[in-house]
mmCIF file of C-alpha atoms and ligand atoms in Angstrom:
data_model
loop_
_atom_site.group_PDB
_atom_site.id
_atom_site.type_symbol
_atom_site.label_atom_id
_atom_site.label_comp_id
_atom_site.label_asym_id
_atom_site.label_seq_id
_atom_site.Cartn_x
_atom_site.Cartn_y
_atom_site.Cartn_z
ATOM 1 C CA MET A 1 -62.534 -21.320 0.059
ATOM 2 C CA ARG A 2 -63.078 -20.399 -3.749
ATOM 3 C CA VAL A 3 -60.427 -19.907 -6.084
ATOM 4 C CA GLY A 4 -60.636 -18.159 -9.476
ATOM 5 C CA VAL A 5 -58.086 -19.312 -12.166
ATOM 6 C CA LEU A 6 -57.698 -17.625 -15.592
ATOM 7 C CA THR A 7 -55.065 -17.786 -18.420
ATOM 8 C CA GLY A 8 -54.326 -14.617 -20.063
ATOM 9 C CA GLY A 9 -52.340 -13.686 -23.283
ATOM 10 C CA GLY A 10 -50.992 -15.850 -26.305
ATOM 11 C CA ASP A 11 -51.632 -19.567 -25.228
ATOM 12 C CA ALA A 12 -48.443 -21.357 -24.581
ATOM 13 C CA PRO A 13 -47.918 -25.390 -24.537
ATOM 14 C CA GLY A 14 -48.638 -26.212 -20.519
ATOM 15 C CA LEU A 15 -51.373 -24.166 -19.483
ATOM 16 C CA ASN A 16 -53.657 -27.285 -18.880
ATOM 17 C CA ALA A 17 -50.687 -28.894 -17.348
ATOM 18 C CA VAL A 18 -50.764 -26.161 -15.113
ATOM 19 C CA ILE A 19 -54.667 -25.824 -14.235
ATOM 20 C CA ARG A 20 -54.659 -29.667 -13.875
ATOM 21 C CA ALA A 21 -52.098 -29.343 -10.876
ATOM 22 C CA VAL A 22 -53.696 -26.704 -9.285
ATOM 23 C CA LEU A 23 -57.367 -28.471 -9.506
ATOM 24 C CA LYS A 24 -55.503 -31.912 -8.304
ATOM 25 C CA ARG A 25 -53.949 -29.890 -5.276
ATOM 26 C CA ALA A 26 -56.906 -27.876 -4.481
ATOM 27 C CA GLU A 27 -59.078 -31.094 -4.417
ATOM 28 C CA GLN A 28 -56.814 -32.325 -1.653
ATOM 29 C CA PHE A 29 -57.607 -29.403 0.468
ATOM 30 C CA GLY A 30 -61.099 -29.274 -0.367
ATOM 31 C CA ILE A 31 -60.786 -25.500 -2.400
ATOM 32 C CA GLU A 32 -63.297 -24.945 -4.786
ATOM 33 C CA VAL A 33 -61.691 -23.694 -8.168
ATOM 34 C CA ILE A 34 -63.588 -21.915 -10.948
ATOM 35 C CA GLY A 35 -62.339 -21.313 -14.492
ATOM 36 C CA ILE A 36 -62.293 -17.576 -15.551
ATOM 37 C CA ARG A 37 -62.895 -17.789 -19.373
ATOM 38 C CA TYR A 38 -60.963 -15.743 -21.791
ATOM 39 C CA GLY A 39 -58.355 -14.570 -19.325
ATOM 40 C CA TRP A 40 -59.382 -10.913 -17.995
ATOM 41 C CA ALA A 41 -62.398 -10.868 -20.129
ATOM 42 C CA GLY A 42 -63.991 -13.476 -18.012
ATOM 43 C CA LEU A 43 -63.424 -11.386 -15.026
ATOM 44 C CA LEU A 44 -64.936 -8.426 -16.723
ATOM 45 C CA ASN A 45 -67.768 -10.520 -18.152
ATOM 46 C CA MET A 46 -68.297 -12.971 -15.304
ATOM 47 C CA ASP A 47 -67.736 -15.526 -17.734
ATOM 48 C CA THR A 48 -66.625 -18.222 -15.472
ATOM 49 C CA VAL A 49 -66.924 -22.195 -15.567
ATOM 50 C CA PRO A 50 -66.960 -24.731 -12.619
ATOM 51 C CA LEU A 51 -63.806 -26.968 -12.623
ATOM 52 C CA SER A 52 -62.941 -30.291 -11.259
ATOM 53 C CA TYR A 53 -59.827 -32.465 -11.997
ATOM 54 C CA LYS A 54 -61.560 -35.138 -13.292
ATOM 55 C CA ASP A 55 -61.877 -32.803 -16.506
ATOM 56 C CA LEU A 56 -58.377 -31.991 -16.912
ATOM 57 C CA GLU A 57 -57.064 -35.465 -15.748
ATOM 58 C CA ASP A 58 -55.840 -36.645 -19.061
ATOM 59 C CA LYS A 59 -55.244 -33.156 -20.269
ATOM 60 C CA ILE A 60 -51.683 -32.958 -19.275
ATOM 61 C CA GLY A 61 -50.670 -33.382 -23.043
ATOM 62 C CA GLU A 62 -52.828 -30.897 -24.327
ATOM 63 C CA ALA A 63 -51.817 -27.419 -26.032
ATOM 64 C CA GLY A 64 -54.286 -24.671 -25.542
ATOM 65 C CA THR A 65 -56.206 -23.751 -22.466
ATOM 66 C CA VAL A 66 -59.447 -25.236 -21.986
ATOM 67 C CA ILE A 67 -60.710 -21.927 -20.139
ATOM 68 C CA LYS A 68 -59.829 -19.962 -23.408
ATOM 69 C CA THR A 69 -57.586 -16.965 -23.383
ATOM 70 C CA SER A 70 -57.605 -13.693 -24.717
ATOM 71 C CA ARG A 71 -55.440 -10.318 -24.652
ATOM 72 C CA THR A 72 -58.019 -8.151 -23.061
ATOM 73 C CA ASN A 73 -56.400 -5.685 -20.489
ATOM 74 C CA PRO A 74 -58.090 -5.033 -17.488
ATOM 75 C CA VAL A 75 -56.386 -2.178 -15.948
ATOM 76 C CA LYS A 76 -56.847 -0.012 -19.220
ATOM 77 C CA ASP A 77 -58.771 2.363 -17.258
ATOM 78 C CA GLU A 78 -60.005 3.362 -13.753
ATOM 79 C CA ALA A 79 -63.492 1.681 -15.053
ATOM 80 C CA THR A 80 -62.292 -1.671 -15.878
ATOM 81 C CA MET A 81 -60.070 -1.999 -13.025
ATOM 82 C CA ASN A 82 -63.048 -1.251 -10.363
ATOM 83 C CA LYS A 83 -65.350 -3.885 -12.402
ATOM 84 C CA CYS A 84 -62.702 -6.421 -11.875
ATOM 85 C CA ILE A 85 -62.589 -5.791 -8.261
ATOM 86 C CA GLU A 86 -66.485 -5.745 -8.135
ATOM 87 C CA ASN A 87 -66.868 -8.847 -9.640
ATOM 88 C CA PHE A 88 -64.315 -10.755 -7.615
ATOM 89 C CA LYS A 89 -66.347 -9.859 -4.851
ATOM 90 C CA LYS A 90 -69.504 -10.961 -6.412
ATOM 91 C CA LEU A 91 -67.892 -14.294 -7.886
ATOM 92 C CA GLY A 92 -67.147 -15.085 -3.830
ATOM 93 C CA LEU A 93 -63.376 -15.619 -4.511
ATOM 94 C CA ASP A 94 -61.018 -15.862 -1.720
ATOM 95 C CA ALA A 95 -57.800 -15.721 -4.279
ATOM 96 C CA LEU A 96 -57.041 -15.545 -8.036
ATOM 97 C CA ILE A 97 -54.561 -17.647 -9.927
ATOM 98 C CA ALA A 98 -53.625 -15.756 -13.370
ATOM 99 C CA ILE A 99 -51.484 -17.491 -15.457
ATOM 100 C CA GLY A 100 -49.425 -15.512 -18.071
ATOM 101 C CA GLY A 101 -46.973 -13.082 -19.644
ATOM 102 C CA ASP A 102 -45.726 -9.743 -18.876
ATOM 103 C CA ASP A 103 -49.037 -8.245 -19.874
ATOM 104 C CA THR A 104 -51.385 -10.263 -17.948
ATOM 105 C CA LEU A 105 -48.993 -10.120 -14.726
ATOM 106 C CA THR A 106 -48.278 -6.614 -15.054
ATOM 107 C CA ALA A 107 -52.265 -6.238 -14.742
ATOM 108 C CA ALA A 108 -52.180 -8.614 -12.013
ATOM 109 C CA LYS A 109 -49.532 -6.576 -10.223
ATOM 110 C CA ARG A 110 -51.608 -3.519 -10.342
ATOM 111 C CA LEU A 111 -54.988 -5.032 -9.404
ATOM 112 C CA HIS A 112 -52.995 -6.677 -6.284
ATOM 113 C CA GLU A 113 -52.060 -3.294 -5.197
ATOM 114 C CA ALA A 114 -55.921 -2.048 -5.699
ATOM 115 C CA GLY A 115 -56.660 -4.954 -3.506
ATOM 116 C CA LEU A 116 -57.606 -8.283 -5.468
ATOM 117 C CA LYS A 117 -55.664 -11.163 -3.836
ATOM 118 C CA VAL A 118 -53.658 -12.537 -6.810
ATOM 119 C CA VAL A 119 -50.800 -15.002 -7.674
ATOM 120 C CA GLY A 120 -49.225 -15.194 -10.609
ATOM 121 C CA VAL A 121 -48.077 -18.069 -12.621
ATOM 122 C CA PRO A 122 -45.430 -17.491 -15.622
ATOM 123 C CA LYS A 123 -46.162 -18.317 -18.960
ATOM 124 C CA THR A 124 -44.766 -17.170 -22.293
ATOM 125 C CA ILE A 125 -43.446 -19.418 -25.338
ATOM 126 C CA ASP A 126 -40.951 -16.314 -25.607
ATOM 127 C CA ASN A 127 -38.992 -17.035 -22.490
ATOM 128 C CA ASP A 128 -38.583 -12.983 -21.931
ATOM 129 C CA LEU A 129 -40.169 -12.772 -18.521
ATOM 130 C CA LYS A 130 -37.836 -11.806 -15.642
ATOM 131 C CA GLY A 131 -37.860 -13.450 -12.292
ATOM 132 C CA THR A 132 -38.119 -16.872 -13.594
ATOM 133 C CA ASP A 133 -35.201 -19.187 -15.304
ATOM 134 C CA TYR A 134 -37.265 -20.391 -17.892
ATOM 135 C CA THR A 135 -41.162 -20.225 -18.848
ATOM 136 C CA PHE A 136 -43.013 -23.481 -19.739
ATOM 137 C CA GLY A 137 -43.801 -23.332 -23.558
ATOM 138 C CA PHE A 138 -40.827 -22.108 -24.482
ATOM 139 C CA ASP A 139 -39.107 -25.653 -24.989
ATOM 140 C CA THR A 140 -41.761 -26.753 -26.755
ATOM 141 C CA ALA A 141 -41.819 -24.109 -28.953
ATOM 142 C CA VAL A 142 -37.746 -24.526 -29.419
ATOM 143 C CA ASN A 143 -38.526 -27.854 -30.442
ATOM 144 C CA ALA A 144 -40.857 -27.398 -32.790
ATOM 145 C CA ALA A 145 -38.988 -24.457 -34.334
ATOM 146 C CA MET A 146 -35.654 -26.280 -34.448
ATOM 147 C CA GLU A 147 -37.595 -29.277 -36.426
ATOM 148 C CA ALA A 148 -39.029 -26.751 -38.859
ATOM 149 C CA ILE A 149 -35.367 -25.393 -39.479
ATOM 150 C CA GLU A 150 -33.981 -28.334 -40.071
ATOM 151 C CA SER A 151 -36.809 -29.453 -42.557
ATOM 152 C CA LEU A 152 -36.145 -26.494 -44.216
ATOM 153 C CA LYS A 153 -32.388 -26.949 -44.549
ATOM 154 C CA LYS A 154 -32.928 -30.053 -46.176
ATOM 155 C CA THR A 155 -34.789 -28.804 -48.948
ATOM 156 C CA GLY A 156 -32.978 -25.512 -48.818
ATOM 157 C CA GLU A 157 -29.643 -28.000 -49.392
ATOM 158 C CA ALA A 158 -31.425 -29.764 -52.593
ATOM 159 C CA MET A 159 -31.974 -26.644 -54.279
ATOM 160 C CA ASP A 160 -28.716 -24.637 -53.250
ATOM 161 C CA ARG A 161 -31.034 -21.976 -52.006
ATOM 162 C CA VAL A 162 -30.561 -19.519 -49.412
ATOM 163 C CA MET A 163 -33.507 -20.364 -46.742
ATOM 164 C CA VAL A 164 -34.904 -17.272 -44.282
ATOM 165 C CA VAL A 165 -36.760 -18.584 -41.257
ATOM 166 C CA GLU A 166 -38.998 -16.468 -39.097
ATOM 167 C CA ILE A 167 -39.504 -17.385 -35.864
ATOM 168 C CA MET A 168 -41.785 -15.805 -33.315
ATOM 169 C CA GLY A 169 -40.235 -13.586 -30.368
ATOM 170 C CA ARG A 170 -41.379 -10.337 -30.058
ATOM 171 C CA HIS A 171 -38.878 -8.550 -27.891
ATOM 172 C CA ALA A 172 -36.329 -11.204 -27.248
ATOM 173 C CA GLY A 173 -34.550 -13.631 -29.498
ATOM 174 C CA TRP A 174 -34.794 -16.867 -27.214
ATOM 175 C CA ILE A 175 -36.472 -18.949 -29.404
ATOM 176 C CA ALA A 176 -34.899 -18.076 -32.498
ATOM 177 C CA LEU A 177 -31.370 -18.605 -30.793
ATOM 178 C CA TYR A 178 -32.047 -21.734 -29.004
ATOM 179 C CA SER A 179 -33.674 -23.244 -32.279
ATOM 180 C CA GLY A 180 -31.340 -21.874 -34.455
ATOM 181 C CA LEU A 181 -28.270 -23.069 -32.681
ATOM 182 C CA ALA A 182 -30.000 -26.430 -31.752
ATOM 183 C CA ALA A 183 -30.658 -26.992 -35.834
ATOM 184 C CA GLY A 184 -27.241 -25.682 -37.225
ATOM 185 C CA ALA A 185 -28.318 -22.509 -38.492
ATOM 186 C CA ASP A 186 -25.623 -20.307 -40.602
ATOM 187 C CA LEU A 187 -26.903 -17.136 -39.120
ATOM 188 C CA ILE A 188 -29.518 -16.105 -36.287
ATOM 189 C CA LEU A 189 -30.750 -12.609 -36.374
ATOM 190 C CA ILE A 190 -32.502 -11.445 -33.067
ATOM 191 C CA PRO A 191 -33.892 -8.319 -31.852
ATOM 192 C CA GLU A 192 -31.187 -7.751 -29.181
ATOM 193 C CA GLU A 193 -28.862 -7.073 -31.963
ATOM 194 C CA PRO A 194 -29.982 -4.853 -34.766
ATOM 195 C CA PHE A 195 -28.554 -5.816 -37.940
ATOM 196 C CA LYS A 196 -27.822 -4.366 -41.483
ATOM 197 C CA ILE A 197 -28.956 -5.622 -44.730
ATOM 198 C CA SER A 198 -25.902 -5.186 -46.150
ATOM 199 C CA ASP A 199 -23.767 -7.520 -43.778
ATOM 200 C CA VAL A 200 -26.298 -10.200 -44.208
ATOM 201 C CA ALA A 201 -25.761 -10.058 -48.164
ATOM 202 C CA GLU A 202 -22.146 -10.037 -47.740
ATOM 203 C CA PHE A 203 -22.134 -12.997 -45.294
ATOM 204 C CA VAL A 204 -24.399 -14.854 -47.659
ATOM 205 C CA LYS A 205 -21.752 -13.987 -50.820
ATOM 206 C CA LYS A 206 -18.988 -14.715 -48.484
ATOM 207 C CA ARG A 207 -20.262 -18.276 -47.477
ATOM 208 C CA LYS A 208 -21.344 -19.207 -51.009
ATOM 209 C CA ALA A 209 -17.914 -18.314 -52.308
ATOM 210 C CA GLU A 210 -16.217 -20.627 -49.802
ATOM 211 C CA GLY A 211 -18.239 -23.249 -51.604
ATOM 212 C CA LYS A 212 -21.605 -23.476 -49.210
ATOM 213 C CA GLY A 213 -24.370 -24.728 -51.379
ATOM 214 C CA SER A 214 -27.282 -23.460 -49.290
ATOM 215 C CA LEU A 215 -27.640 -21.432 -46.153
ATOM 216 C CA THR A 216 -30.149 -21.201 -43.637
ATOM 217 C CA ILE A 217 -30.901 -17.805 -41.958
ATOM 218 C CA VAL A 218 -33.123 -17.861 -38.600
ATOM 219 C CA VAL A 219 -34.550 -14.286 -38.098
ATOM 220 C CA ALA A 220 -36.764 -13.569 -34.777
ATOM 221 C CA GLU A 221 -39.897 -11.638 -35.962
ATOM 222 C CA GLY A 222 -39.258 -8.775 -33.486
ATOM 223 C CA ALA A 223 -35.337 -8.324 -35.087
ATOM 224 C CA LEU A 224 -34.307 -4.986 -35.743
ATOM 225 C CA ILE A 225 -32.782 -3.364 -38.941
ATOM 226 C CA ALA A 226 -30.583 -0.940 -38.299
ATOM 227 C CA ASP A 227 -31.605 2.724 -39.569
ATOM 228 C CA TYR A 228 -35.094 1.342 -39.970
ATOM 229 C CA LYS A 229 -37.999 2.913 -38.111
ATOM 230 C CA GLY A 230 -39.045 -0.075 -35.419
ATOM 231 C CA PRO A 231 -39.753 -3.916 -35.920
ATOM 232 C CA ILE A 232 -41.529 -4.903 -39.758
ATOM 233 C CA THR A 233 -45.253 -5.473 -39.152
ATOM 234 C CA LYS A 234 -48.157 -6.849 -40.929
ATOM 235 C CA ASP A 235 -50.959 -4.537 -39.869
ATOM 236 C CA THR A 236 -50.621 -0.903 -38.110
ATOM 237 C CA LYS A 237 -53.407 -2.666 -35.499
ATOM 238 C CA VAL A 238 -52.615 -2.534 -32.220
ATOM 239 C CA ASP A 239 -53.963 -5.009 -29.500
ATOM 240 C CA GLN A 240 -55.118 -3.572 -26.187
ATOM 241 C CA TYR A 241 -51.691 -3.474 -24.536
ATOM 242 C CA GLY A 242 -50.663 -1.454 -27.397
ATOM 243 C CA HIS A 243 -48.499 -4.225 -29.345
ATOM 244 C CA VAL A 244 -48.319 -4.191 -33.220
ATOM 245 C CA TYR A 245 -48.826 -7.214 -34.963
ATOM 246 C CA LEU A 246 -45.418 -8.253 -35.933
ATOM 247 C CA GLY A 247 -44.601 -10.556 -38.833
ATOM 248 C CA GLY A 248 -42.876 -10.207 -42.271
ATOM 249 C CA ILE A 249 -39.459 -9.904 -41.740
ATOM 250 C CA GLY A 250 -38.402 -12.699 -43.153
ATOM 251 C CA GLU A 251 -40.326 -12.219 -46.655
ATOM 252 C CA PHE A 252 -38.859 -8.644 -46.444
ATOM 253 C CA LEU A 253 -35.044 -10.003 -45.706
ATOM 254 C CA ALA A 254 -35.607 -12.937 -48.299
ATOM 255 C CA LYS A 255 -36.138 -10.543 -51.107
ATOM 256 C CA GLU A 256 -33.193 -8.177 -50.530
ATOM 257 C CA ILE A 257 -31.017 -11.126 -50.150
ATOM 258 C CA GLU A 258 -32.146 -12.306 -53.681
ATOM 259 C CA LYS A 259 -31.658 -8.819 -54.783
ATOM 260 C CA ALA A 260 -28.134 -8.005 -53.073
ATOM 261 C CA THR A 261 -26.555 -11.259 -53.936
ATOM 262 C CA GLY A 262 -28.643 -13.044 -56.868
ATOM 263 C CA PHE A 263 -28.848 -16.145 -55.232
ATOM 264 C CA GLU A 264 -32.254 -18.043 -54.956
ATOM 265 C CA THR A 265 -33.660 -17.464 -51.551
ATOM 266 C CA ARG A 266 -37.138 -18.651 -49.677
ATOM 267 C CA ALA A 267 -38.632 -17.456 -46.530
ATOM 268 C CA VAL A 268 -40.947 -19.010 -44.652
ATOM 269 C CA ALA A 269 -42.585 -18.574 -41.172
ATOM 270 C CA PRO A 270 -43.831 -21.236 -38.930
ATOM 271 C CA ALA A 271 -45.538 -18.833 -36.572
ATOM 272 C CA HIS A 272 -47.955 -19.962 -34.398
ATOM 273 C CA ILE A 273 -47.284 -23.565 -35.445
ATOM 274 C CA VAL A 274 -44.633 -23.421 -32.691
ATOM 275 C CA ARG A 275 -47.268 -22.631 -30.062
ATOM 276 C CA GLY A 276 -50.018 -25.719 -30.539
ATOM 277 C CA MET A 277 -47.841 -28.312 -29.982
ATOM 278 C CA SER A 278 -48.059 -30.873 -27.443
ATOM 279 C CA PRO A 279 -45.851 -29.747 -24.586
ATOM 280 C CA THR A 280 -42.524 -31.580 -23.991
ATOM 281 C CA ALA A 281 -41.994 -33.391 -21.036
ATOM 282 C CA PHE A 282 -39.940 -30.492 -19.488
ATOM 283 C CA ASP A 283 -42.737 -28.004 -20.129
ATOM 284 C CA ARG A 284 -45.380 -30.147 -18.654
ATOM 285 C CA VAL A 285 -43.184 -31.094 -15.388
ATOM 286 C CA LEU A 286 -42.544 -27.222 -14.897
ATOM 287 C CA ALA A 287 -46.089 -26.267 -15.724
ATOM 288 C CA THR A 288 -47.128 -29.080 -13.005
ATOM 289 C CA ARG A 289 -44.703 -28.004 -10.568
ATOM 290 C CA LEU A 290 -45.555 -24.251 -11.010
ATOM 291 C CA GLY A 291 -49.349 -25.183 -10.716
ATOM 292 C CA TYR A 292 -48.951 -26.760 -7.357
ATOM 293 C CA ALA A 293 -46.608 -23.954 -5.891
ATOM 294 C CA ALA A 294 -49.402 -21.773 -6.619
ATOM 295 C CA ILE A 295 -52.202 -23.296 -4.589
ATOM 296 C CA GLU A 296 -49.585 -23.681 -1.796
ATOM 297 C CA LEU A 297 -49.359 -19.809 -1.840
ATOM 298 C CA VAL A 298 -52.779 -19.266 -1.947
ATOM 299 C CA ARG A 299 -53.187 -21.883 1.090
ATOM 300 C CA LYS A 300 -50.666 -19.694 2.797
ATOM 301 C CA GLY A 301 -52.366 -16.358 1.976
ATOM 302 C CA VAL A 302 -49.361 -15.132 0.092
ATOM 303 C CA PHE A 303 -50.454 -12.951 -2.471
ATOM 304 C CA GLY A 304 -48.789 -10.123 -5.181
ATOM 305 C CA LYS A 305 -46.218 -13.024 -6.185
ATOM 306 C CA MET A 306 -45.438 -14.993 -8.980
ATOM 307 C CA VAL A 307 -44.085 -18.724 -8.780
ATOM 308 C CA ALA A 308 -40.573 -19.043 -10.608
ATOM 309 C CA LEU A 309 -38.061 -21.440 -11.700
ATOM 310 C CA ARG A 310 -34.842 -20.424 -10.118
ATOM 311 C CA GLY A 311 -31.948 -23.207 -10.948
ATOM 312 C CA THR A 312 -33.932 -26.346 -10.004
ATOM 313 C CA GLU A 313 -35.922 -24.949 -7.364
ATOM 314 C CA ILE A 314 -39.561 -23.527 -7.435
ATOM 315 C CA VAL A 315 -39.445 -20.147 -5.763
ATOM 316 C CA SER A 316 -42.021 -17.030 -5.348
ATOM 317 C CA VAL A 317 -40.788 -13.493 -6.357
ATOM 318 C CA ASP A 318 -42.791 -10.374 -5.933
ATOM 319 C CA LEU A 319 -45.094 -9.551 -8.912
ATOM 320 C CA SER A 320 -43.476 -6.262 -9.198
ATOM 321 C CA GLU A 321 -39.780 -7.874 -9.914
ATOM 322 C CA ALA A 322 -41.028 -10.011 -12.550
ATOM 323 C CA VAL A 323 -42.514 -7.321 -14.307
ATOM 324 C CA ALA A 324 -40.039 -4.772 -14.151
ATOM 325 C CA GLU A 325 -38.264 -5.631 -17.381
ATOM 326 C CA THR A 326 -38.088 -8.094 -20.191
ATOM 327 C CA LYS A 327 -35.609 -10.811 -19.769
ATOM 328 C CA LEU A 328 -33.147 -10.251 -22.948
ATOM 329 C CA VAL A 329 -31.053 -13.067 -24.157
ATOM 330 C CA ASP A 330 -27.710 -12.795 -22.097
ATOM 331 C CA LYS A 331 -24.490 -11.462 -23.587
ATOM 332 C CA SER A 332 -22.827 -14.549 -23.156
ATOM 333 C CA LEU A 333 -25.327 -16.392 -25.415
ATOM 334 C CA ILE A 334 -25.281 -13.956 -28.103
ATOM 335 C CA GLU A 335 -21.372 -14.263 -28.229
ATOM 336 C CA LEU A 336 -21.684 -18.143 -28.183
ATOM 337 C CA LYS A 337 -24.216 -17.676 -31.231
ATOM 338 C CA ASN A 338 -21.786 -15.248 -33.066
ATOM 339 C CA ALA A 339 -18.818 -17.456 -32.358
ATOM 340 C CA LEU A 340 -20.591 -20.482 -33.784
ATOM 341 C CA THR A 341 -22.841 -18.905 -36.836
ATOM 342 C CA ILE A 342 -21.104 -15.684 -38.434
HETATM 343 O O1 LIG B 401 -47.330 -14.993 -26.972
HETATM 344 C C1 LIG B 401 -46.309 -14.423 -27.438
HETATM 345 C C2 LIG B 401 -46.487 -14.575 -28.867
HETATM 346 O O2 LIG B 401 -46.511 -16.112 -29.462
HETATM 347 C C3 LIG B 401 -45.285 -13.633 -29.619
HETATM 348 O O3 LIG B 401 -43.882 -14.459 -29.974
HETATM 349 C C4 LIG B 401 -45.647 -13.090 -30.939
HETATM 350 O O4 LIG B 401 -45.276 -12.120 -31.330
HETATM 351 C C5 LIG B 401 -47.263 -12.970 -30.281
HETATM 352 O O5 LIG B 401 -47.679 -13.811 -29.493
HETATM 353 C C6 LIG B 401 -48.316 -13.219 -31.427
HETATM 354 O O6 LIG B 401 -49.762 -12.834 -31.315
HETATM 355 P P1 LIG B 401 -50.901 -13.230 -31.580
HETATM 356 O O7 LIG B 401 -51.098 -14.968 -31.208
HETATM 357 O O8 LIG B 401 -52.066 -12.533 -30.759
HETATM 358 O O9 LIG B 401 -51.064 -12.969 -33.285
#
């Protein structure tokens, strides 16, 4: 049996741990595994690499992905879809393990419907994929973001400043909410709750009047300002899935706060730094369990599924269920956030 494995979309800490587990389990059953490089681009260009467990053995704690990744969309038209199916056959593959987030797995679902034997593994630091309780990479990103916020809180305190920290999170505010709560931020702004600049300014004035010397405000990069058209972007360019390049809301907000309140304000965006950290133990173990489960599905000949964490169990769910909608932050967590911050 010959199995291809690819990693698609933005990298997440734990990708190498998944591949490592896939290889270990595959070798126990004499299954050959090849890496398809740069995500779906590798399938379109037949860019592959042989993989063996010994190459990954010592990489459980390494961020990034040894087989590279990209945001290539293989289902953007019929020609690319057909090319994928043709190349899958040319490579002599019996199955494909696609490790990715919403975009990669939506493509996997469509290719499965077109006949490809695919198993999905959920990955995104954003944790916004339905069908799984957590994605690996999220815990690492949260811990890295928490440390960044705590550090900025300290320098903010020393100079009585308002510190605005912009944290990754395109459609959902999971990382901002978890890291902000864990670091004791004063205010956390997430895409799920559009906010008014005037409300933030009033909040700053009120807390300052109450005697708080410095304030820390966490804002998710995809947070929305009420009455403003869409998220703040760095660029008008879009990727192959039509996503704009987000970024800049922190700077924007900091300027507005300083203008409205007169308090010195600084903005910092840890951005990709939270994506390249060595995976936490939680993410390493989750990634390992998912890699193992993916090979089990391949061995059983079960395709069109995504392996997932539900409670403490690893289960499999239909790819169509996993990509049906974005997993936004729960209402109960938003209530908790609002009770503990505002
Ligand atoms: O992979 C998810 C993510 O990290 C988002 O939080 C962020 O908006 C995006 O990727 C950044 O993408 P890129 O690495 O292509 O700039």
